[in-house]
Amino acid sequence: MESSCNRVAANGGLAGFAVLQLKFIWNIQDEKMKKSDAKQGPPASELISKRIAELGDWRGESLRRMRNLVKEADPEVVEEWKWRGTPVWSHDGILCTGESYKKVVKLTFAKGASLKDPARLFNSSPDGNVRRAIDIHEGEEVDASAFVALVRQAVALNISCKSKPSKRKG
């Protein structure tokens, strides 16, 4: 049975190539951020808390709630601050990002297309080959137990992808 990690890439064509490019770019960005984060600035958790406080409205409250749910789902989650101000939660790779815009808080799952979403939380980017997102608008509340289950699936997927050696043609 083929893993979700390599399913799209194994199909070949432009979609497979795009996935490989994304993995490559994210790995390079991760390495650059690890090097630069080690040299400067406050810890990511502090920067995320500061962003939540600065928002000071429903967006800050939504981001705070979702952050707490991510930590509940995975107590070993790593908080990161990437791409000049985006909260990122990782465990053996990116789980999701937490972006805040004027009218929406967006949680983008890096491998969301490979996750089962029976509660239909994903309401943005539904046709993407790799990512899926949850947009939260003012007054909306995401089902906590369904979100925790989604994060736990993402963790399990990342762990399974990391533990399987890549198959290379030689």
Short mmCIF file of N, CA and C in Angstrom, two decimals:
data_model
loop_
_atom_site.label_atom_id
_atom_site.label_comp_id
_atom_site.label_asym_id
_atom_site.label_seq_id
_atom_site.Cartn_x
_atom_site.Cartn_y
_atom_site.Cartn_z
N MET A 1 0.85 -1.19 0.00
CA MET A 1 0.00 0.00 0.00
C MET A 1 0.89 1.24 0.00
N GLU A 2 0.58 2.17 -0.84
CA GLU A 2 1.39 3.36 -0.98
C GLU A 2 1.07 4.36 0.13
N SER A 3 2.10 5.01 0.64
CA SER A 3 1.88 5.96 1.73
C SER A 3 1.32 7.27 1.20
N SER A 4 0.64 7.99 2.08
CA SER A 4 0.11 9.31 1.73
C SER A 4 1.24 10.27 1.43
N CYS A 5 2.41 10.01 2.02
CA CYS A 5 3.55 10.91 1.85
C CYS A 5 3.99 10.99 0.41
N ASN A 6 3.96 9.85 -0.27
CA ASN A 6 4.51 9.81 -1.62
C ASN A 6 3.46 9.62 -2.69
N ARG A 7 2.16 9.56 -2.30
CA ARG A 7 1.10 9.26 -3.24
C ARG A 7 1.09 10.24 -4.41
N VAL A 8 1.07 11.53 -4.11
CA VAL A 8 0.98 12.51 -5.19
C VAL A 8 2.27 12.52 -6.00
N ALA A 9 3.41 12.45 -5.32
CA ALA A 9 4.69 12.47 -6.03
C ALA A 9 4.84 11.24 -6.90
N ALA A 10 4.36 10.10 -6.45
CA ALA A 10 4.49 8.87 -7.21
C ALA A 10 3.64 8.89 -8.47
N ASN A 11 2.58 9.68 -8.48
CA ASN A 11 1.74 9.76 -9.66
C ASN A 11 2.46 10.44 -10.82
N GLY A 12 3.55 11.13 -10.52
CA GLY A 12 4.33 11.77 -11.57
C GLY A 12 3.64 13.01 -12.08
N GLY A 13 4.09 13.44 -13.24
CA GLY A 13 3.49 14.61 -13.85
C GLY A 13 3.77 15.87 -13.06
N LEU A 14 3.07 16.91 -13.42
CA LEU A 14 3.28 18.21 -12.80
C LEU A 14 2.91 18.22 -11.33
N ALA A 15 1.84 17.51 -10.96
CA ALA A 15 1.44 17.48 -9.54
C ALA A 15 2.53 16.87 -8.69
N GLY A 16 3.10 15.75 -9.14
CA GLY A 16 4.18 15.10 -8.40
C GLY A 16 5.39 15.99 -8.30
N PHE A 17 5.71 16.65 -9.39
CA PHE A 17 6.85 17.56 -9.41
C PHE A 17 6.62 18.73 -8.45
N ALA A 18 5.40 19.26 -8.43
CA ALA A 18 5.08 20.38 -7.55
C ALA A 18 5.22 19.98 -6.09
N VAL A 19 4.79 18.77 -5.75
CA VAL A 19 4.91 18.30 -4.37
C VAL A 19 6.37 18.18 -3.98
N LEU A 20 7.16 17.62 -4.86
CA LEU A 20 8.59 17.49 -4.56
C LEU A 20 9.24 18.86 -4.40
N GLN A 21 8.85 19.81 -5.24
CA GLN A 21 9.38 21.17 -5.12
C GLN A 21 9.00 21.78 -3.78
N LEU A 22 7.72 21.61 -3.39
CA LEU A 22 7.25 22.15 -2.12
C LEU A 22 8.04 21.56 -0.95
N LYS A 23 8.23 20.23 -0.97
CA LYS A 23 9.00 19.59 0.10
C LYS A 23 10.41 20.16 0.15
N PHE A 24 11.01 20.32 -1.02
CA PHE A 24 12.37 20.84 -1.09
C PHE A 24 12.44 22.27 -0.54
N ILE A 25 11.51 23.10 -0.98
CA ILE A 25 11.48 24.50 -0.53
C ILE A 25 11.25 24.59 0.97
N TRP A 26 10.28 23.81 1.48
CA TRP A 26 10.00 23.84 2.92
C TRP A 26 11.20 23.36 3.71
N ASN A 27 11.91 22.33 3.22
CA ASN A 27 13.10 21.85 3.93
C ASN A 27 14.18 22.91 3.96
N ILE A 28 14.38 23.60 2.84
CA ILE A 28 15.38 24.68 2.80
C ILE A 28 14.97 25.79 3.76
N GLN A 29 13.68 26.19 3.71
CA GLN A 29 13.21 27.26 4.60
C GLN A 29 13.34 26.84 6.06
N ASP A 30 13.02 25.57 6.36
CA ASP A 30 13.15 25.08 7.72
C ASP A 30 14.59 25.18 8.20
N GLU A 31 15.53 24.76 7.37
CA GLU A 31 16.94 24.81 7.75
C GLU A 31 17.40 26.25 7.94
N LYS A 32 17.01 27.14 7.04
CA LYS A 32 17.38 28.55 7.17
C LYS A 32 16.81 29.14 8.45
N MET A 33 15.54 28.81 8.73
CA MET A 33 14.90 29.36 9.93
C MET A 33 15.54 28.80 11.20
N LYS A 34 15.91 27.53 11.19
CA LYS A 34 16.56 26.96 12.38
C LYS A 34 17.87 27.68 12.65
N LYS A 35 18.62 27.95 11.58
CA LYS A 35 19.90 28.65 11.75
C LYS A 35 19.68 30.09 12.22
N SER A 36 18.73 30.79 11.57
CA SER A 36 18.52 32.19 11.95
C SER A 36 17.82 32.31 13.30
N ASP A 37 16.90 31.39 13.61
CA ASP A 37 16.21 31.44 14.90
C ASP A 37 17.18 31.21 16.05
N ALA A 38 18.19 30.38 15.82
CA ALA A 38 19.15 30.08 16.88
C ALA A 38 20.00 31.29 17.22
N LYS A 39 20.16 32.20 16.29
CA LYS A 39 21.05 33.35 16.47
C LYS A 39 20.36 34.56 17.09
N GLN A 40 19.06 34.70 16.86
CA GLN A 40 18.46 35.97 17.22
C GLN A 40 17.02 35.85 17.69
N GLY A 41 16.58 36.90 18.37
CA GLY A 41 15.18 37.06 18.70
C GLY A 41 14.65 36.20 19.82
N PRO A 42 13.47 36.60 20.28
CA PRO A 42 12.79 35.86 21.35
C PRO A 42 12.27 34.52 20.85
N PRO A 43 11.93 33.62 21.77
CA PRO A 43 11.38 32.32 21.38
C PRO A 43 10.06 32.47 20.62
N ALA A 44 9.79 31.51 19.75
CA ALA A 44 8.57 31.55 18.94
C ALA A 44 7.32 31.64 19.80
N SER A 45 7.30 30.89 20.90
CA SER A 45 6.10 30.91 21.75
C SER A 45 5.82 32.32 22.27
N GLU A 46 6.86 33.06 22.56
CA GLU A 46 6.71 34.44 23.02
C GLU A 46 6.18 35.33 21.89
N LEU A 47 6.69 35.13 20.68
CA LEU A 47 6.24 35.92 19.53
C LEU A 47 4.77 35.63 19.20
N ILE A 48 4.38 34.37 19.33
CA ILE A 48 2.98 34.00 19.06
C ILE A 48 2.07 34.63 20.11
N SER A 49 2.48 34.58 21.38
CA SER A 49 1.69 35.21 22.45
C SER A 49 1.56 36.71 22.21
N LYS A 50 2.64 37.32 21.75
CA LYS A 50 2.63 38.76 21.47
C LYS A 50 1.67 39.07 20.32
N ARG A 51 1.68 38.24 19.27
CA ARG A 51 0.78 38.45 18.13
C ARG A 51 -0.67 38.37 18.59
N ILE A 52 -0.98 37.39 19.42
CA ILE A 52 -2.34 37.21 19.93
C ILE A 52 -2.77 38.45 20.71
N ALA A 53 -1.89 38.94 21.57
CA ALA A 53 -2.19 40.14 22.37
C ALA A 53 -2.36 41.37 21.48
N GLU A 54 -1.51 41.50 20.46
CA GLU A 54 -1.58 42.66 19.56
C GLU A 54 -2.89 42.68 18.79
N LEU A 55 -3.38 41.51 18.41
CA LEU A 55 -4.64 41.47 17.66
C LEU A 55 -5.77 42.02 18.52
N GLY A 56 -5.83 41.58 19.78
CA GLY A 56 -6.73 42.16 20.75
C GLY A 56 -8.22 42.12 20.45
N ASP A 57 -8.63 41.37 19.45
CA ASP A 57 -10.05 41.29 19.12
C ASP A 57 -10.42 39.82 18.93
N TRP A 58 -11.49 39.56 18.22
CA TRP A 58 -11.96 38.19 18.00
C TRP A 58 -10.89 37.33 17.32
N ARG A 59 -10.04 37.96 16.49
CA ARG A 59 -8.98 37.20 15.81
C ARG A 59 -7.96 36.69 16.80
N GLY A 60 -7.58 37.53 17.75
CA GLY A 60 -6.65 37.10 18.79
C GLY A 60 -7.23 35.99 19.65
N GLU A 61 -8.49 36.12 19.99
CA GLU A 61 -9.16 35.09 20.79
C GLU A 61 -9.26 33.78 20.02
N SER A 62 -9.57 33.85 18.73
CA SER A 62 -9.66 32.64 17.90
C SER A 62 -8.29 31.97 17.77
N LEU A 63 -7.27 32.77 17.53
CA LEU A 63 -5.92 32.22 17.39
C LEU A 63 -5.45 31.60 18.71
N ARG A 64 -5.78 32.25 19.83
CA ARG A 64 -5.42 31.72 21.14
C ARG A 64 -6.11 30.37 21.39
N ARG A 65 -7.39 30.31 21.09
CA ARG A 65 -8.15 29.08 21.29
C ARG A 65 -7.60 27.93 20.43
N MET A 66 -7.31 28.22 19.17
CA MET A 66 -6.82 27.18 18.28
C MET A 66 -5.40 26.74 18.69
N ARG A 67 -4.61 27.67 19.13
CA ARG A 67 -3.27 27.34 19.64
C ARG A 67 -3.38 26.37 20.82
N ASN A 68 -4.28 26.68 21.75
CA ASN A 68 -4.48 25.81 22.92
C ASN A 68 -4.95 24.42 22.50
N LEU A 69 -5.80 24.35 21.49
CA LEU A 69 -6.28 23.05 21.01
C LEU A 69 -5.15 22.25 20.33
N VAL A 70 -4.29 22.95 19.60
CA VAL A 70 -3.13 22.26 18.99
C VAL A 70 -2.26 21.66 20.10
N LYS A 71 -2.00 22.44 21.15
CA LYS A 71 -1.18 21.96 22.27
C LYS A 71 -1.87 20.82 23.02
N GLU A 72 -3.19 20.88 23.12
CA GLU A 72 -3.95 19.80 23.76
C GLU A 72 -3.82 18.51 22.93
N ALA A 73 -3.92 18.66 21.61
CA ALA A 73 -3.85 17.50 20.72
C ALA A 73 -2.46 16.88 20.72
N ASP A 74 -1.44 17.71 20.84
CA ASP A 74 -0.06 17.23 20.79
C ASP A 74 0.80 18.01 21.79
N PRO A 75 0.94 17.50 23.00
CA PRO A 75 1.74 18.20 24.00
C PRO A 75 3.21 18.37 23.59
N GLU A 76 3.68 17.60 22.61
CA GLU A 76 5.06 17.71 22.15
C GLU A 76 5.21 18.62 20.94
N VAL A 77 4.16 19.33 20.57
CA VAL A 77 4.21 20.20 19.40
C VAL A 77 5.30 21.27 19.58
N VAL A 78 5.93 21.61 18.47
CA VAL A 78 6.96 22.66 18.47
C VAL A 78 6.33 23.90 17.84
N GLU A 79 6.42 25.01 18.56
CA GLU A 79 5.93 26.27 18.02
C GLU A 79 7.08 26.97 17.32
N GLU A 80 6.79 27.47 16.13
CA GLU A 80 7.80 28.16 15.34
C GLU A 80 7.22 29.47 14.82
N TRP A 81 8.12 30.37 14.47
CA TRP A 81 7.76 31.68 13.94
C TRP A 81 8.48 31.79 12.60
N LYS A 82 7.74 31.66 11.51
CA LYS A 82 8.36 31.59 10.19
C LYS A 82 7.82 32.65 9.26
N TRP A 83 8.52 32.78 8.16
CA TRP A 83 8.09 33.63 7.05
C TRP A 83 7.69 35.03 7.52
N ARG A 84 8.55 35.59 8.34
CA ARG A 84 8.38 36.96 8.83
C ARG A 84 7.06 37.19 9.56
N GLY A 85 6.68 36.25 10.40
CA GLY A 85 5.54 36.51 11.27
C GLY A 85 4.37 35.57 11.19
N THR A 86 4.60 34.33 10.82
CA THR A 86 3.51 33.36 10.79
C THR A 86 3.72 32.31 11.87
N PRO A 87 2.76 32.16 12.78
CA PRO A 87 2.85 31.07 13.75
C PRO A 87 2.74 29.72 13.03
N VAL A 88 3.63 28.80 13.41
CA VAL A 88 3.65 27.47 12.79
C VAL A 88 3.75 26.44 13.91
N TRP A 89 2.96 25.37 13.79
CA TRP A 89 3.04 24.28 14.75
C TRP A 89 3.55 23.05 14.01
N SER A 90 4.59 22.43 14.56
CA SER A 90 5.26 21.31 13.89
C SER A 90 5.45 20.13 14.83
N HIS A 91 5.53 18.97 14.22
CA HIS A 91 5.92 17.74 14.89
C HIS A 91 6.40 16.82 13.77
N ASP A 92 7.70 16.67 13.67
CA ASP A 92 8.31 15.93 12.56
C ASP A 92 7.87 16.49 11.22
N GLY A 93 7.77 17.79 11.14
CA GLY A 93 7.31 18.50 9.94
C GLY A 93 6.16 19.41 10.32
N ILE A 94 5.81 20.28 9.40
CA ILE A 94 4.75 21.25 9.66
C ILE A 94 3.40 20.56 9.78
N LEU A 95 2.68 20.88 10.86
CA LEU A 95 1.30 20.43 11.03
C LEU A 95 0.37 21.47 10.39
N CYS A 96 0.45 22.70 10.95
CA CYS A 96 -0.40 23.76 10.42
C CYS A 96 0.20 25.12 10.75
N THR A 97 -0.30 26.11 10.03
CA THR A 97 0.08 27.50 10.28
C THR A 97 -1.16 28.22 10.79
N GLY A 98 -0.95 29.34 11.47
CA GLY A 98 -2.06 30.14 11.98
C GLY A 98 -1.91 31.58 11.54
N GLU A 99 -2.60 31.93 10.49
CA GLU A 99 -2.48 33.28 9.94
C GLU A 99 -3.70 34.11 10.32
N SER A 100 -3.48 35.40 10.51
CA SER A 100 -4.59 36.28 10.84
C SER A 100 -4.68 37.39 9.79
N TYR A 101 -5.86 37.57 9.27
CA TYR A 101 -6.13 38.60 8.28
C TYR A 101 -7.26 39.48 8.82
N LYS A 102 -7.63 40.49 8.08
CA LYS A 102 -8.63 41.44 8.54
C LYS A 102 -9.97 40.76 8.87
N LYS A 103 -10.40 39.83 8.02
CA LYS A 103 -11.72 39.23 8.20
C LYS A 103 -11.70 37.74 8.48
N VAL A 104 -10.51 37.16 8.67
CA VAL A 104 -10.45 35.72 8.86
C VAL A 104 -9.18 35.31 9.60
N VAL A 105 -9.29 34.26 10.39
CA VAL A 105 -8.13 33.56 10.94
C VAL A 105 -8.07 32.26 10.16
N LYS A 106 -6.92 31.99 9.55
CA LYS A 106 -6.78 30.83 8.66
C LYS A 106 -5.78 29.85 9.26
N LEU A 107 -6.21 28.60 9.39
CA LEU A 107 -5.34 27.52 9.83
C LEU A 107 -5.12 26.61 8.64
N THR A 108 -3.90 26.60 8.11
CA THR A 108 -3.58 25.82 6.92
C THR A 108 -2.79 24.59 7.32
N PHE A 109 -3.32 23.43 6.99
CA PHE A 109 -2.66 22.16 7.27
C PHE A 109 -1.81 21.78 6.07
N ALA A 110 -0.51 21.59 6.31
CA ALA A 110 0.45 21.35 5.24
C ALA A 110 0.11 20.11 4.42
N LYS A 111 -0.40 19.07 5.06
CA LYS A 111 -0.75 17.83 4.36
C LYS A 111 -2.23 17.53 4.51
N GLY A 112 -3.02 18.58 4.55
CA GLY A 112 -4.45 18.45 4.81
C GLY A 112 -5.20 17.57 3.83
N ALA A 113 -4.77 17.51 2.57
CA ALA A 113 -5.46 16.70 1.58
C ALA A 113 -5.36 15.21 1.90
N SER A 114 -4.40 14.83 2.73
CA SER A 114 -4.23 13.42 3.12
C SER A 114 -4.96 13.07 4.41
N LEU A 115 -5.64 14.04 5.01
CA LEU A 115 -6.33 13.81 6.28
C LEU A 115 -7.82 13.58 6.06
N LYS A 116 -8.39 12.71 6.88
CA LYS A 116 -9.84 12.51 6.85
C LYS A 116 -10.48 13.61 7.68
N ASP A 117 -11.52 14.19 7.15
CA ASP A 117 -12.20 15.31 7.81
C ASP A 117 -13.71 15.06 7.86
N PRO A 118 -14.13 14.08 8.68
CA PRO A 118 -15.56 13.76 8.71
C PRO A 118 -16.44 14.90 9.22
N ALA A 119 -15.89 15.79 10.02
CA ALA A 119 -16.66 16.92 10.53
C ALA A 119 -16.68 18.09 9.55
N ARG A 120 -15.97 17.94 8.45
CA ARG A 120 -15.90 18.96 7.39
C ARG A 120 -15.43 20.32 7.93
N LEU A 121 -14.36 20.28 8.68
CA LEU A 121 -13.78 21.52 9.19
C LEU A 121 -13.09 22.30 8.07
N PHE A 122 -12.48 21.58 7.13
CA PHE A 122 -11.79 22.27 6.04
C PHE A 122 -12.81 22.97 5.16
N ASN A 123 -12.73 24.30 5.13
CA ASN A 123 -13.68 25.08 4.36
C ASN A 123 -13.00 26.04 3.40
N SER A 124 -11.69 25.87 3.22
CA SER A 124 -10.92 26.72 2.33
C SER A 124 -9.89 25.84 1.61
N SER A 125 -9.60 26.15 0.38
CA SER A 125 -8.67 25.38 -0.46
C SER A 125 -9.10 23.92 -0.58
N PRO A 126 -10.39 23.64 -0.83
CA PRO A 126 -10.85 22.25 -0.83
C PRO A 126 -10.33 21.41 -2.01
N ASP A 127 -9.88 22.06 -3.06
CA ASP A 127 -9.44 21.32 -4.24
C ASP A 127 -7.93 21.24 -4.38
N GLY A 128 -7.20 21.71 -3.38
CA GLY A 128 -5.75 21.65 -3.45
C GLY A 128 -5.25 20.21 -3.42
N ASN A 129 -4.10 19.98 -4.02
CA ASN A 129 -3.51 18.64 -4.05
C ASN A 129 -2.85 18.25 -2.74
N VAL A 130 -2.44 19.22 -1.94
CA VAL A 130 -1.67 18.93 -0.74
C VAL A 130 -2.28 19.57 0.50
N ARG A 131 -2.47 20.88 0.47
CA ARG A 131 -2.92 21.61 1.66
C ARG A 131 -4.43 21.69 1.75
N ARG A 132 -4.89 21.94 2.95
CA ARG A 132 -6.30 22.25 3.22
C ARG A 132 -6.29 23.30 4.33
N ALA A 133 -7.32 24.12 4.37
CA ALA A 133 -7.35 25.18 5.37
C ALA A 133 -8.73 25.30 6.02
N ILE A 134 -8.70 25.86 7.22
CA ILE A 134 -9.92 26.18 7.96
C ILE A 134 -9.94 27.70 8.12
N ASP A 135 -10.95 28.33 7.59
CA ASP A 135 -11.13 29.77 7.76
C ASP A 135 -12.13 29.99 8.89
N ILE A 136 -11.74 30.82 9.84
CA ILE A 136 -12.63 31.17 10.95
C ILE A 136 -12.97 32.64 10.83
N HIS A 137 -14.25 32.93 10.71
CA HIS A 137 -14.72 34.31 10.63
C HIS A 137 -15.26 34.75 11.98
N GLU A 138 -15.42 36.05 12.14
CA GLU A 138 -15.93 36.59 13.40
C GLU A 138 -17.25 35.92 13.76
N GLY A 139 -17.35 35.48 15.01
CA GLY A 139 -18.57 34.85 15.50
C GLY A 139 -18.63 33.34 15.29
N GLU A 140 -17.70 32.80 14.53
CA GLU A 140 -17.67 31.35 14.29
C GLU A 140 -16.80 30.66 15.33
N GLU A 141 -17.14 29.42 15.61
CA GLU A 141 -16.34 28.62 16.53
C GLU A 141 -16.16 27.23 15.94
N VAL A 142 -14.92 26.78 15.92
CA VAL A 142 -14.59 25.46 15.37
C VAL A 142 -14.85 24.39 16.42
N ASP A 143 -15.42 23.27 16.00
CA ASP A 143 -15.67 22.13 16.88
C ASP A 143 -14.34 21.65 17.47
N ALA A 144 -14.18 21.79 18.77
CA ALA A 144 -12.91 21.50 19.44
C ALA A 144 -12.49 20.05 19.29
N SER A 145 -13.38 19.11 19.53
CA SER A 145 -12.99 17.70 19.48
C SER A 145 -12.63 17.29 18.05
N ALA A 146 -13.34 17.80 17.06
CA ALA A 146 -13.02 17.48 15.66
C ALA A 146 -11.67 18.08 15.27
N PHE A 147 -11.37 19.29 15.76
CA PHE A 147 -10.09 19.92 15.46
C PHE A 147 -8.93 19.15 16.10
N VAL A 148 -9.11 18.76 17.35
CA VAL A 148 -8.08 17.98 18.05
C VAL A 148 -7.81 16.68 17.29
N ALA A 149 -8.87 16.03 16.83
CA ALA A 149 -8.71 14.78 16.07
C ALA A 149 -7.94 15.04 14.77
N LEU A 150 -8.20 16.16 14.12
CA LEU A 150 -7.52 16.51 12.88
C LEU A 150 -6.02 16.72 13.13
N VAL A 151 -5.69 17.45 14.20
CA VAL A 151 -4.29 17.68 14.54
C VAL A 151 -3.59 16.36 14.86
N ARG A 152 -4.25 15.49 15.60
CA ARG A 152 -3.65 14.19 15.93
C ARG A 152 -3.40 13.36 14.68
N GLN A 153 -4.31 13.43 13.72
CA GLN A 153 -4.08 12.75 12.44
C GLN A 153 -2.87 13.31 11.73
N ALA A 154 -2.73 14.63 11.73
CA ALA A 154 -1.60 15.29 11.07
C ALA A 154 -0.28 14.88 11.72
N VAL A 155 -0.27 14.77 13.05
CA VAL A 155 0.93 14.33 13.77
C VAL A 155 1.27 12.90 13.35
N ALA A 156 0.28 12.02 13.36
CA ALA A 156 0.50 10.61 13.00
C ALA A 156 1.03 10.50 11.57
N LEU A 157 0.48 11.30 10.67
CA LEU A 157 0.94 11.29 9.28
C LEU A 157 2.40 11.75 9.18
N ASN A 158 2.73 12.84 9.86
CA ASN A 158 4.11 13.32 9.83
C ASN A 158 5.08 12.28 10.39
N ILE A 159 4.70 11.65 11.49
CA ILE A 159 5.56 10.63 12.10
C ILE A 159 5.73 9.45 11.13
N SER A 160 4.64 9.02 10.50
CA SER A 160 4.74 7.88 9.59
C SER A 160 5.56 8.22 8.36
N CYS A 161 5.47 9.45 7.89
CA CYS A 161 6.26 9.87 6.73
C CYS A 161 7.74 9.93 7.07
N LYS A 162 8.04 10.37 8.28
CA LYS A 162 9.43 10.49 8.67
C LYS A 162 10.07 9.11 8.93
N SER A 163 9.29 8.18 9.43
CA SER A 163 9.85 6.89 9.80
C SER A 163 10.04 5.95 8.61
N LYS A 164 9.37 6.25 7.49
CA LYS A 164 9.51 5.39 6.31
C LYS A 164 10.64 5.90 5.43
N PRO A 165 11.60 5.00 5.10
CA PRO A 165 12.67 5.44 4.21
C PRO A 165 12.09 5.71 2.82
N SER A 166 12.64 6.72 2.17
CA SER A 166 12.14 7.04 0.84
C SER A 166 12.63 5.97 -0.14
N LYS A 167 11.79 5.69 -1.12
CA LYS A 167 12.15 4.70 -2.13
C LYS A 167 12.81 5.42 -3.29
N ARG A 168 14.03 5.07 -3.53
CA ARG A 168 14.76 5.71 -4.63
C ARG A 168 15.11 4.67 -5.67
N LYS A 169 14.94 5.08 -6.89
CA LYS A 169 15.31 4.19 -7.99
C LYS A 169 16.82 4.30 -8.17
N GLY A 170 17.47 3.18 -8.27
CA GLY A 170 18.90 3.24 -8.36
C GLY A 170 19.41 2.44 -9.41
#
